[in-house]
CSV table of C-alpha atoms in Angstrom, one decimal:
chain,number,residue,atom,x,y,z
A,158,UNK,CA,125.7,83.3,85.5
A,159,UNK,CA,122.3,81.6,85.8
A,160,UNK,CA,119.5,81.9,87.2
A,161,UNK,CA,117.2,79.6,89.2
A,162,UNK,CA,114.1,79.6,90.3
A,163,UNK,CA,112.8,76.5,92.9
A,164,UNK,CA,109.8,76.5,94.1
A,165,UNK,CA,106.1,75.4,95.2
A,166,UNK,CA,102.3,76.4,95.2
A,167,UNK,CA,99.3,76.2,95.2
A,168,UNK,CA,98.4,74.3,91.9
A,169,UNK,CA,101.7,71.5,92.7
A,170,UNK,CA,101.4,71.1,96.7
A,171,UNK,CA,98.8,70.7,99.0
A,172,UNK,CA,97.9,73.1,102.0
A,173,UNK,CA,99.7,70.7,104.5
A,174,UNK,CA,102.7,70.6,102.7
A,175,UNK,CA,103.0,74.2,102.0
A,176,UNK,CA,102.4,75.1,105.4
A,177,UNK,CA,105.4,72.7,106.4
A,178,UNK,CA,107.9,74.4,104.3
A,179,UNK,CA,106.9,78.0,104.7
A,180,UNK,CA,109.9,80.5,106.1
A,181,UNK,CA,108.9,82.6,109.0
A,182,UNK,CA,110.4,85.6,109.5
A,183,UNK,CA,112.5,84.7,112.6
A,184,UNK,CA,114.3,82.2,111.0
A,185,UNK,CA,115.1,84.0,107.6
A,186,UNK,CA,118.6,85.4,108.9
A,187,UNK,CA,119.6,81.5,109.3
A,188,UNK,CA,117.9,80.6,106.2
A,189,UNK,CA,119.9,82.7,104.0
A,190,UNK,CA,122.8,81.9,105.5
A,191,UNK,CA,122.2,78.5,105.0
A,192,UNK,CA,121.2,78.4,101.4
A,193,UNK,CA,123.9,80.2,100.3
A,194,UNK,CA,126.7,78.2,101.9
A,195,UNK,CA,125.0,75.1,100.6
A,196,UNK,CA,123.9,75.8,96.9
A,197,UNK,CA,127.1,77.8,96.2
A,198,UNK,CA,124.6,80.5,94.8
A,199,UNK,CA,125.9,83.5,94.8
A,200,UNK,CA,122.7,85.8,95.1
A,201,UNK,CA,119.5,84.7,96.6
A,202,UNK,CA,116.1,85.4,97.6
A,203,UNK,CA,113.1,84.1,99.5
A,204,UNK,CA,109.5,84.3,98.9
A,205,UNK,CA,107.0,82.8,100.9
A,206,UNK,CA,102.9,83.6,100.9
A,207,UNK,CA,100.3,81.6,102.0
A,208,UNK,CA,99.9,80.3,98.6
A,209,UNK,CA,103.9,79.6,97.1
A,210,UNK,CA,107.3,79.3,98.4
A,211,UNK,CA,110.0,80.0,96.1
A,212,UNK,CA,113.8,80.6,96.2
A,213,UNK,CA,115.2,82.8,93.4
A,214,UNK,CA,119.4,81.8,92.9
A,215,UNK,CA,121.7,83.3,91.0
A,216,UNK,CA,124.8,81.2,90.5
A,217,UNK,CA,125.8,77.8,88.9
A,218,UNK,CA,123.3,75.9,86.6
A,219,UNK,CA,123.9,72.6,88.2
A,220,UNK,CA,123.0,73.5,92.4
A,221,UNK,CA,119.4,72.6,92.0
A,222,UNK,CA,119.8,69.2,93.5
A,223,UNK,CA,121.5,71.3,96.2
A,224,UNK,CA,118.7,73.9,96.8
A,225,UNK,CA,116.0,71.0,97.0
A,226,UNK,CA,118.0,69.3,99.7
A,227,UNK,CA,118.9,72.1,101.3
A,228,UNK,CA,115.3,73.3,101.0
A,229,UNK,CA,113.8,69.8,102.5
A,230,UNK,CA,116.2,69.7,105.3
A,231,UNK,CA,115.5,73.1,106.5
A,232,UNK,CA,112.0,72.3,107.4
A,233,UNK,CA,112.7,68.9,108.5
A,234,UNK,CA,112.3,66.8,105.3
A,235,UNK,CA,113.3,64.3,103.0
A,236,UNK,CA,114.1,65.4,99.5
A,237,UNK,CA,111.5,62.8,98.4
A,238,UNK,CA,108.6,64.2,99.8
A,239,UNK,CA,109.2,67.2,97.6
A,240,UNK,CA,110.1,66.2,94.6
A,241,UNK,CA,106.6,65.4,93.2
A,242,UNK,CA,105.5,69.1,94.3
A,243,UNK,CA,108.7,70.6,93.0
A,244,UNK,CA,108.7,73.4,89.7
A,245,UNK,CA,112.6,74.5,88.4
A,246,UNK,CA,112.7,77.5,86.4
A,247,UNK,CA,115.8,78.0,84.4
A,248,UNK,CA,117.3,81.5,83.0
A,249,UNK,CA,114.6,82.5,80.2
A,250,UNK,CA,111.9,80.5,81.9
A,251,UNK,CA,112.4,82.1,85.3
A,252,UNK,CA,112.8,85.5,84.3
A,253,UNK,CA,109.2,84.9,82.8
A,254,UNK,CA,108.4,83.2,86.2
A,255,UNK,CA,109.1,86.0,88.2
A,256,UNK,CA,106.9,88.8,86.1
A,257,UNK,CA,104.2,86.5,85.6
A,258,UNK,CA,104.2,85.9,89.3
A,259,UNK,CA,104.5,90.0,90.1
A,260,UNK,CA,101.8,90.1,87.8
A,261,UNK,CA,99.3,88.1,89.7
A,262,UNK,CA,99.3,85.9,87.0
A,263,UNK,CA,100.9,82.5,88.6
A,264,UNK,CA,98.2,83.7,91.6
A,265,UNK,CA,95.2,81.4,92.8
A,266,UNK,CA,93.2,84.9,92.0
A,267,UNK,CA,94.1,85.9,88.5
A,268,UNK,CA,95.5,89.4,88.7
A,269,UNK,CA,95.5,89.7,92.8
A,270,UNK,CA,97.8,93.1,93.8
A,271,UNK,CA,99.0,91.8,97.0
A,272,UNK,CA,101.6,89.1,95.5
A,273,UNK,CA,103.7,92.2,94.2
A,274,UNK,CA,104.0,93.7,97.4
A,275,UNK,CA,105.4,90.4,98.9
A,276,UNK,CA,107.3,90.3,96.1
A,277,UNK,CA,108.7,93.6,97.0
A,278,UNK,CA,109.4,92.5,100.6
A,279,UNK,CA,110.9,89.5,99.6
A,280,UNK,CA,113.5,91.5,97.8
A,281,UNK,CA,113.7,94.1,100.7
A,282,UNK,CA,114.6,91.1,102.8
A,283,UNK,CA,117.8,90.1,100.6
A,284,UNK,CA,119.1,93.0,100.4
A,285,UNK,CA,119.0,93.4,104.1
A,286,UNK,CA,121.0,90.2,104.7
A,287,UNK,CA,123.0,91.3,101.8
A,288,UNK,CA,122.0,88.1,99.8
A,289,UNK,CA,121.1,90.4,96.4
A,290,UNK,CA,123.9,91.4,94.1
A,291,UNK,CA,123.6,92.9,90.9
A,292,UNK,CA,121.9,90.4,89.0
A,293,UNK,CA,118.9,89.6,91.1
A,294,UNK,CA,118.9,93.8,91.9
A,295,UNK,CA,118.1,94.1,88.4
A,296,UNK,CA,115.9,91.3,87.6
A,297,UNK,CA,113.5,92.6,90.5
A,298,UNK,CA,113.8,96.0,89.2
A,299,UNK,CA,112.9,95.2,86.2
A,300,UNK,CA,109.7,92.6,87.4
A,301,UNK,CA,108.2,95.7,89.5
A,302,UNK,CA,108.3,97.8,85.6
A,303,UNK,CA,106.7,95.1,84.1
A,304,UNK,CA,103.8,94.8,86.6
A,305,UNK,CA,103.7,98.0,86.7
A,306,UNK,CA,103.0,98.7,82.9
A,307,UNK,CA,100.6,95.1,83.3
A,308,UNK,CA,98.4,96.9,86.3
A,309,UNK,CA,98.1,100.3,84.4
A,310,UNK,CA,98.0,99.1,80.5
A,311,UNK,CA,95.1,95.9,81.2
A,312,UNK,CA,92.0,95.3,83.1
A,313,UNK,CA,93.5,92.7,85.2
A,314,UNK,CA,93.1,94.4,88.0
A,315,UNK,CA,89.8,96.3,87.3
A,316,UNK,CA,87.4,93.8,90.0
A,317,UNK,CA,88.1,93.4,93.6
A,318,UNK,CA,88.9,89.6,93.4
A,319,UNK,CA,91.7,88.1,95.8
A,320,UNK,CA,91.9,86.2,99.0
A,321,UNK,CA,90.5,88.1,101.5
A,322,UNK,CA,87.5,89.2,98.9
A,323,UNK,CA,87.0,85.5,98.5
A,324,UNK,CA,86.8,85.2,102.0
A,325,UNK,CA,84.2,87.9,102.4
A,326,UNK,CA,81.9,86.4,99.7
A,327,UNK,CA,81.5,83.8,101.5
A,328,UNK,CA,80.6,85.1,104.4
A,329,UNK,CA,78.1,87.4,102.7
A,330,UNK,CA,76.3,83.4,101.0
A,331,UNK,CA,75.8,82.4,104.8
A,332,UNK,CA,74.9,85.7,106.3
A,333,UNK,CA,71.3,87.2,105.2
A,334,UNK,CA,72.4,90.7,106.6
A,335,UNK,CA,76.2,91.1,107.9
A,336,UNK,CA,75.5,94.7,109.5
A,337,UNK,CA,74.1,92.3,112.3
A,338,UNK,CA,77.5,90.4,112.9
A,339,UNK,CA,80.3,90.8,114.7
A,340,UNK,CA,84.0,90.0,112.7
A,341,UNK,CA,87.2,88.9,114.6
A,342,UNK,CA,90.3,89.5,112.8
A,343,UNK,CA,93.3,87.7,113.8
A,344,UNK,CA,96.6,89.5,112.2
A,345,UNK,CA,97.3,93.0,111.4
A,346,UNK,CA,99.1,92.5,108.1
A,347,UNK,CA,97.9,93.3,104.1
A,348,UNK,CA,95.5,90.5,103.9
A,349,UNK,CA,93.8,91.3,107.1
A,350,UNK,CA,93.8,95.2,105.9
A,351,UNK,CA,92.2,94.1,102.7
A,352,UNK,CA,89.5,91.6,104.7
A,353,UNK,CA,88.3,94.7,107.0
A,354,UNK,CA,87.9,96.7,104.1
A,355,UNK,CA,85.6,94.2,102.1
A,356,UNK,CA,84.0,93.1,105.5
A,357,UNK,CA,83.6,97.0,106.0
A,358,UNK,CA,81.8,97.8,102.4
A,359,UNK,CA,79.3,94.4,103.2
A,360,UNK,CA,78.1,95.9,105.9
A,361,UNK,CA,79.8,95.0,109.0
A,362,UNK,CA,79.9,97.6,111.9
A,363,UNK,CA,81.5,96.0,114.6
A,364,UNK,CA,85.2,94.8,114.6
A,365,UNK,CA,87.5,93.1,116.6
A,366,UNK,CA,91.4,93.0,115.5
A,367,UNK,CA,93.8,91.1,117.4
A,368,UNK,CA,97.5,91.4,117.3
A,369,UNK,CA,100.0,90.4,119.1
A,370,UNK,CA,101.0,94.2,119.3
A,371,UNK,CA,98.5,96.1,120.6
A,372,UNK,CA,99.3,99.2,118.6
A,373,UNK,CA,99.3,97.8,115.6
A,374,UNK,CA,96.0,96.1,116.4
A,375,UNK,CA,94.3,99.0,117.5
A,376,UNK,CA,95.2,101.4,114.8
A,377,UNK,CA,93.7,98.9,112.0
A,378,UNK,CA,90.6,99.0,113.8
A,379,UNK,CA,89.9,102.1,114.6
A,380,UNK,CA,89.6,103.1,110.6
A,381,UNK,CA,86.4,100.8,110.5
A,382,UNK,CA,85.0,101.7,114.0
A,383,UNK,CA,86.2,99.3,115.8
A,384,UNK,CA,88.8,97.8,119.1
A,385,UNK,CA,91.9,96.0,118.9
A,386,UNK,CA,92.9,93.4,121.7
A,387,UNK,CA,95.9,91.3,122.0
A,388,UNK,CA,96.2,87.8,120.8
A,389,UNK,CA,96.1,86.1,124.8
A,390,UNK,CA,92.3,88.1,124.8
A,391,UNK,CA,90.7,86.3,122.3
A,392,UNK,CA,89.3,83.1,124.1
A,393,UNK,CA,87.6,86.1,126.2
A,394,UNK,CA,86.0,87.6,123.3
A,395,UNK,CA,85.4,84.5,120.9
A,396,UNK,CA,81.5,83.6,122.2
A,397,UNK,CA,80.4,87.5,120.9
A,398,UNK,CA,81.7,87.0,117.3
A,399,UNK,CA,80.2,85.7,114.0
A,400,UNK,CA,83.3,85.8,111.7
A,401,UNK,CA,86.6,84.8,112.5
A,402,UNK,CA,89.1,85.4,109.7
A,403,UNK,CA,93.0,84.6,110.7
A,404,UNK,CA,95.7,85.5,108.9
A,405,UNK,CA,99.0,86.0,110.8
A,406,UNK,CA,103.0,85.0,110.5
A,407,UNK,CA,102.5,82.4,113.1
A,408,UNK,CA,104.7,79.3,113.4
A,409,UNK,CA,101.8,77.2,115.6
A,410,UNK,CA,98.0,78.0,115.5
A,411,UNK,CA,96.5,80.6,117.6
A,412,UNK,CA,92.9,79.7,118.0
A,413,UNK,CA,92.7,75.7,119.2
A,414,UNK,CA,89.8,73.2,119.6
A,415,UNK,CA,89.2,73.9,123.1
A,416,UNK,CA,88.7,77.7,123.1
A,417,UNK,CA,86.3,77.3,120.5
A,418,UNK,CA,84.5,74.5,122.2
A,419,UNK,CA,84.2,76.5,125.3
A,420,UNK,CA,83.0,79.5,123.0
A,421,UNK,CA,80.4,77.2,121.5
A,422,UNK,CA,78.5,76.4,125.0
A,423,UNK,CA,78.0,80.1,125.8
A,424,UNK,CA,77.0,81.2,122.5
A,425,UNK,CA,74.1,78.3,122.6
A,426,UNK,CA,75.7,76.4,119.7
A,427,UNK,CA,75.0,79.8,116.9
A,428,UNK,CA,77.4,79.1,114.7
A,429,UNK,CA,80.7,80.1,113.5
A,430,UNK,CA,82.3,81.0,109.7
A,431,UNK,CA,85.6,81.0,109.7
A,432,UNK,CA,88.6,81.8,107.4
A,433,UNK,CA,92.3,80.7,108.0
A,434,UNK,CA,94.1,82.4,105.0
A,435,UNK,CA,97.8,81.8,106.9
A,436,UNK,CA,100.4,79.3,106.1
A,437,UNK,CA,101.4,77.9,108.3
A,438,UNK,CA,97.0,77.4,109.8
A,439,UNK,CA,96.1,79.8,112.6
A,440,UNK,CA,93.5,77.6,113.6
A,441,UNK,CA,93.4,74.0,114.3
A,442,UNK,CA,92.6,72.1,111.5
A,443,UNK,CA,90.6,69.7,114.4
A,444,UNK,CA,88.3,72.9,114.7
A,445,UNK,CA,86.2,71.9,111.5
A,446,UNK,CA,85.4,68.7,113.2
A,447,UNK,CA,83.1,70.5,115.6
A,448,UNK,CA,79.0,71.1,115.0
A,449,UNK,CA,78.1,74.9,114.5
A,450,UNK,CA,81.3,75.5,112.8
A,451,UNK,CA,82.2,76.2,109.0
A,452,UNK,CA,85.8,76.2,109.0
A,453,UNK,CA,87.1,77.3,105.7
A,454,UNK,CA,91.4,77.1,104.3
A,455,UNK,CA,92.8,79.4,101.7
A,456,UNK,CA,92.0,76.0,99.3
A,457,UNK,CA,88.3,76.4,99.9
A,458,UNK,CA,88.2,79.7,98.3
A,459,UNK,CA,89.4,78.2,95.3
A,460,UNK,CA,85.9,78.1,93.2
A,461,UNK,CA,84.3,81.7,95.0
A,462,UNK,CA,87.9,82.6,92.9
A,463,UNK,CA,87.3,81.0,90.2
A,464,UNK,CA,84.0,82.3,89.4
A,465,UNK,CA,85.1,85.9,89.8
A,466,UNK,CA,88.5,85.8,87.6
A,467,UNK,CA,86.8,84.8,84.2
A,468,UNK,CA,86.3,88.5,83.8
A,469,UNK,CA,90.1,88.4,83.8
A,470,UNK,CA,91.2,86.2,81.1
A,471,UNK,CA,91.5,88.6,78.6
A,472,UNK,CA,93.5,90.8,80.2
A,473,UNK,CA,95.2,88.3,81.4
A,474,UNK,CA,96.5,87.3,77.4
A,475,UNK,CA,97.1,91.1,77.2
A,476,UNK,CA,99.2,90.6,80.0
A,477,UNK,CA,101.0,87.6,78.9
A,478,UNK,CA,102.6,89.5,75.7
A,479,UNK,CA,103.7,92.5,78.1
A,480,UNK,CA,105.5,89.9,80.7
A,481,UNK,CA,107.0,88.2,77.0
A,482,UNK,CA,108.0,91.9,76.1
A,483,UNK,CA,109.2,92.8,79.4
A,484,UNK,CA,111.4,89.5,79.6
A,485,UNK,CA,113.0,90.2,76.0
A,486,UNK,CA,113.8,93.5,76.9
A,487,UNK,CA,115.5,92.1,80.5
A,488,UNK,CA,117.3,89.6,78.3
A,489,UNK,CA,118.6,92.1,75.6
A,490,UNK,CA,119.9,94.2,79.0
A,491,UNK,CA,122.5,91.2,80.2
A,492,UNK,CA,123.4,90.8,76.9
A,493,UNK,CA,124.2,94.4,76.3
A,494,UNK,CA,126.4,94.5,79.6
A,495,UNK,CA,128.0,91.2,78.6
A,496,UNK,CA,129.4,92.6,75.4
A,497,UNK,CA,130.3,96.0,77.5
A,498,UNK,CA,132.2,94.0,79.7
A,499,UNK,CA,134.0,92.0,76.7
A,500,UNK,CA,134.8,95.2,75.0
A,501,UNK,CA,136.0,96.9,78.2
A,502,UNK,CA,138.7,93.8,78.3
A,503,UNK,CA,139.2,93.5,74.5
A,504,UNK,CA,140.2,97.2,74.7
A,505,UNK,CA,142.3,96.7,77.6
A,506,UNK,CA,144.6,93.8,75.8
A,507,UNK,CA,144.8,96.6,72.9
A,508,UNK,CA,146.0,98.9,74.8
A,509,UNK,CA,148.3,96.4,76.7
A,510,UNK,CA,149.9,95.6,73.4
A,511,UNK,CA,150.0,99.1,72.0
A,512,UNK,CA,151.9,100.5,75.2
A,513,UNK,CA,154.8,97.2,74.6
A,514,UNK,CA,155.1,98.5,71.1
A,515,UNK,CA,155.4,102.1,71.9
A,516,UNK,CA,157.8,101.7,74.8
A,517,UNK,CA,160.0,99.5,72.2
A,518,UNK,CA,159.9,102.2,69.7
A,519,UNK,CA,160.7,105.0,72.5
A,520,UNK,CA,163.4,102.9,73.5
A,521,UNK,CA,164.6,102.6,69.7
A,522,UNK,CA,164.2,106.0,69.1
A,523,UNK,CA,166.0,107.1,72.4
A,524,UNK,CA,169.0,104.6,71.3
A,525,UNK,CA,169.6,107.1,68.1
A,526,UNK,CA,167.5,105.5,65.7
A,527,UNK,CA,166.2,106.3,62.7
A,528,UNK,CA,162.4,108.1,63.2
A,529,UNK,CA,160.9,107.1,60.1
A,530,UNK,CA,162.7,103.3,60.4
A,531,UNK,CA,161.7,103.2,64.2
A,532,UNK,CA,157.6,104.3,63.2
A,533,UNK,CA,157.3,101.9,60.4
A,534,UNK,CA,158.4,99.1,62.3
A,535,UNK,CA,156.1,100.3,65.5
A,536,UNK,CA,153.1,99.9,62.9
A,537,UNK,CA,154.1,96.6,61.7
A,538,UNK,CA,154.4,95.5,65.1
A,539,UNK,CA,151.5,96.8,66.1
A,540,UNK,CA,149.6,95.3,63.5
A,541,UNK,CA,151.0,92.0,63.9
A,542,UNK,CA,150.3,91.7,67.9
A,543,UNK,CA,146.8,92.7,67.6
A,544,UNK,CA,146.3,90.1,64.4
A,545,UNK,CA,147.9,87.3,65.8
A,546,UNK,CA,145.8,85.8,68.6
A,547,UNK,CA,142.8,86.2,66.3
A,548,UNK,CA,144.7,84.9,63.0
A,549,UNK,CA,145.3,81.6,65.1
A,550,UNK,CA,142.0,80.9,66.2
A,551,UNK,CA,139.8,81.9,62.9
A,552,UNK,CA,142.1,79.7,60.9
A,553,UNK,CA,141.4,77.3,64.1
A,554,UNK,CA,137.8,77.8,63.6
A,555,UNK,CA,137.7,77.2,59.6
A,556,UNK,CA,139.8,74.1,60.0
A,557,UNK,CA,137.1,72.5,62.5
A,558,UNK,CA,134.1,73.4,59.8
A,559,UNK,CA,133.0,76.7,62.4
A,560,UNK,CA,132.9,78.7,59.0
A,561,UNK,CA,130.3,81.1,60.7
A,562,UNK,CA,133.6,82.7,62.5
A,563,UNK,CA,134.7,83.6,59.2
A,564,UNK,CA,131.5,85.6,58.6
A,565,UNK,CA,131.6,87.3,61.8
A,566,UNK,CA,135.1,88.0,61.1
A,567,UNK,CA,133.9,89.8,58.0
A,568,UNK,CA,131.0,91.4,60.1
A,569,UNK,CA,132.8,93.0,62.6
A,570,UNK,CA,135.0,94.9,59.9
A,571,UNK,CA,132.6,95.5,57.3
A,572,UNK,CA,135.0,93.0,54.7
A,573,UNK,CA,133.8,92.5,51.2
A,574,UNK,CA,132.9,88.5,50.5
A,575,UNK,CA,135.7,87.2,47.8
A,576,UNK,CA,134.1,85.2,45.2
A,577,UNK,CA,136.9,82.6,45.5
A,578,UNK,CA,136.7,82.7,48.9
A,579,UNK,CA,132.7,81.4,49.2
A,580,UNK,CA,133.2,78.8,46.3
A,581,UNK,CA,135.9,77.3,48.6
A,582,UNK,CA,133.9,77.4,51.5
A,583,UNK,CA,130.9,76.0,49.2
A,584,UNK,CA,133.4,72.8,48.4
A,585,UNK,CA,134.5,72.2,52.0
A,586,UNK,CA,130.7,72.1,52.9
């Protein structure tokens, strides 16, 4: 079986192209119904961030043109528009893929935790729609040891660097004190968890969260002091914040030109920062077009990243040799359940033939026959079923110049070369 991996990010695809082919998580029951039927995969999985969307296959070697039309289509494309921003991962490769990625390693911030837990609930997700077999259940397993052993045996993860700390950096290079400003958080997931928590160490005192539950919204902001709202409140509560950082599951954008105009002319033009970190944008990309507002994507925080992860790079090679270990070791699994499975079926042939032979000599035997006669001739039989098949195709193998059979022959059953034997083979090579 192989395995695929299809997929794009941040360093092969624009914002506005990821953001058009990002799954949400009302249409994932479709999607994996969808890619499965067309790529003829037979195990599948989804993962799509803010910064990558990738589709991890299990199945033929030769449905990649499949998955990439299937994966344009989906989202309302044409193959071509695609193919430019396209990576394909086979076998080896993606097994290496997928650690490296668990590992924060393939991240925009070297080493950043959060990728593992999507990871994690990307795999959650195909086992619910029952799109995981045993091959992908293992791989996974297996990626979530390695970044495991990569977390607690390097430094990679030693500095707070990732999206939302990015985010919060920058805030802290336009704002002289933050303790004086207000932060509005749109979302309720990891990444907005993480922003409150780096907003919360600069300094900030007074939060909004919105959500569109309430519950959920409320309970994040109570652990930093402050109030949750719903997502219909916030044009009500937009002209008394400094900070807006979004970050939601949203399909369309939430915040929109016109709220924030409106805000604009009661705050008296004081400016905004702002953050989108989602994929698909929570705010309108027209929004940076207005005065009194810095309007930052999750590409902007590429060089406050940058200058953070250099700390990084040499845990980052430490890291490299532990995903190379980790993927050998995954490697040397299949092939040890390959040659179980080959051994379970040479076995049962063996034991096919041996049953034909002892039912002929029971029948022999039963039929008056001589014992010693009838066990003699069950050995030679015996013998001779077992030998034939692979008689034929050594003999086979030599004739075609695959001498190396020959060796493994003598491998196998611990033979003793013949000196004739290897000056032959010498003169036919």
């Amino acid at each position: 079986m192989a395995l695929l991996t299809l997929g794009i990010n941040h360093r092969t695809a624009p914002l506005e192209l990821r953001e058009r082919i990002a799954f949400t998580p009302e249409r994932m029951a479709e999607a994996f119904a969808e890619l499965r039927a067309a790529s003829g995969a037979s195990e599948a999985a989804i993962l799509s961030t803010c910064n990558r969307t990738e589709l991890y296959l299990a199945g033929d070697d030769d449905c990649a043109a499949l998955v990439l039309r299937w994966l344009a289509g989906f989202h309302g494309l044409a193959p071509g528009e695609l193919e430019d921003a396209v990576y394909l991962h086979r076998d080896t490769e993606a097994v290496r893929h997928m650690m490296r990625v668990a590992s924060g390693l393939d991240s925009m911030v070297l080493g950043e935790p959060q990728i593992l837990g999507q990871l994690k609930d990307a795999y959650a997700l195909a086992r619910e729609h029952e799109a995981s077999g045993s091959f992908l259940s293992r791989l996974f397993e297996q990626t979530f040891a390695v970044a495991k052993r990569v977390r607690t045996q390097t430094a990679i993860g030693e500095n707070p660097v990732s999206v939302a700390y990015a985010a919060v950096s920058m805030a802290n290079h336009i704002f002289a004190d933050m303790s004086r400003n207000k932060a509005l958080l749109i979302g309720a997931g990891k990444t907005i968890e993480l922003v409150a928590r780096h907003l919360s160490e600069a300094g900030v005192k007074d939060f909004l969260v919105a959500n569109r539950t309430l519950d959920r919204a409320q309970n994040l902001a109570e652990e930093h002091g402050g109030c949750g709202i719903v997502l219909s409140d916030i044009p009500d509560h937009l002209p008394e914040v400094d900070i807006v950082i979004a970050s939601t599951a949203s399909p369309l954008p939430i915040l929109g030109k016109g709220a924030v105009e409106r805000a604009l002319k009661r705050r008296k033009h004081r400016p905004y920062f702002m953050v989108d970190i989602a994929v698909p944008r929570d705010i309108e990309p027209e929004v940076a077009s207005l005065d009194d507002v810095f309007l930052y994507t999750v590409d902007d925080l590429r060089q406050v990243i940058e200058e953070n992860v250099r700390s990084r790079e040499g845990a980052a090679r430490e890291a490299e040799n532990l995903i190379l270990a980790g993927a050998q070791e995954f490697l040397g699994q299949l092939r040890a359940l390959d040659a179980v499975a080959t051994l379970k079926q040479f076995r049962t042939q063996a034991e096919r033939q041996r049953d034909q032979e002892v039912e002929k000599a029971l029948r022999a035997l039963r039929n008056g026959g001589d014992p010693e006669t009838v066990i003699r001739s069950l050995g030679r039989g015996l013998t001779n079923k077992l030998l034939h098949e692979p008689s034929v195709q050594v003999r086979k193998a030599t004739s075609e110049g695959r001498v190396e059979v020959t060796h493994w022959l003598r491998e196998l059953h611990q033979l003793e070369t013949q000196d004739n034997e290897v000056s032959v083979t010498s003169e036919k090579l």
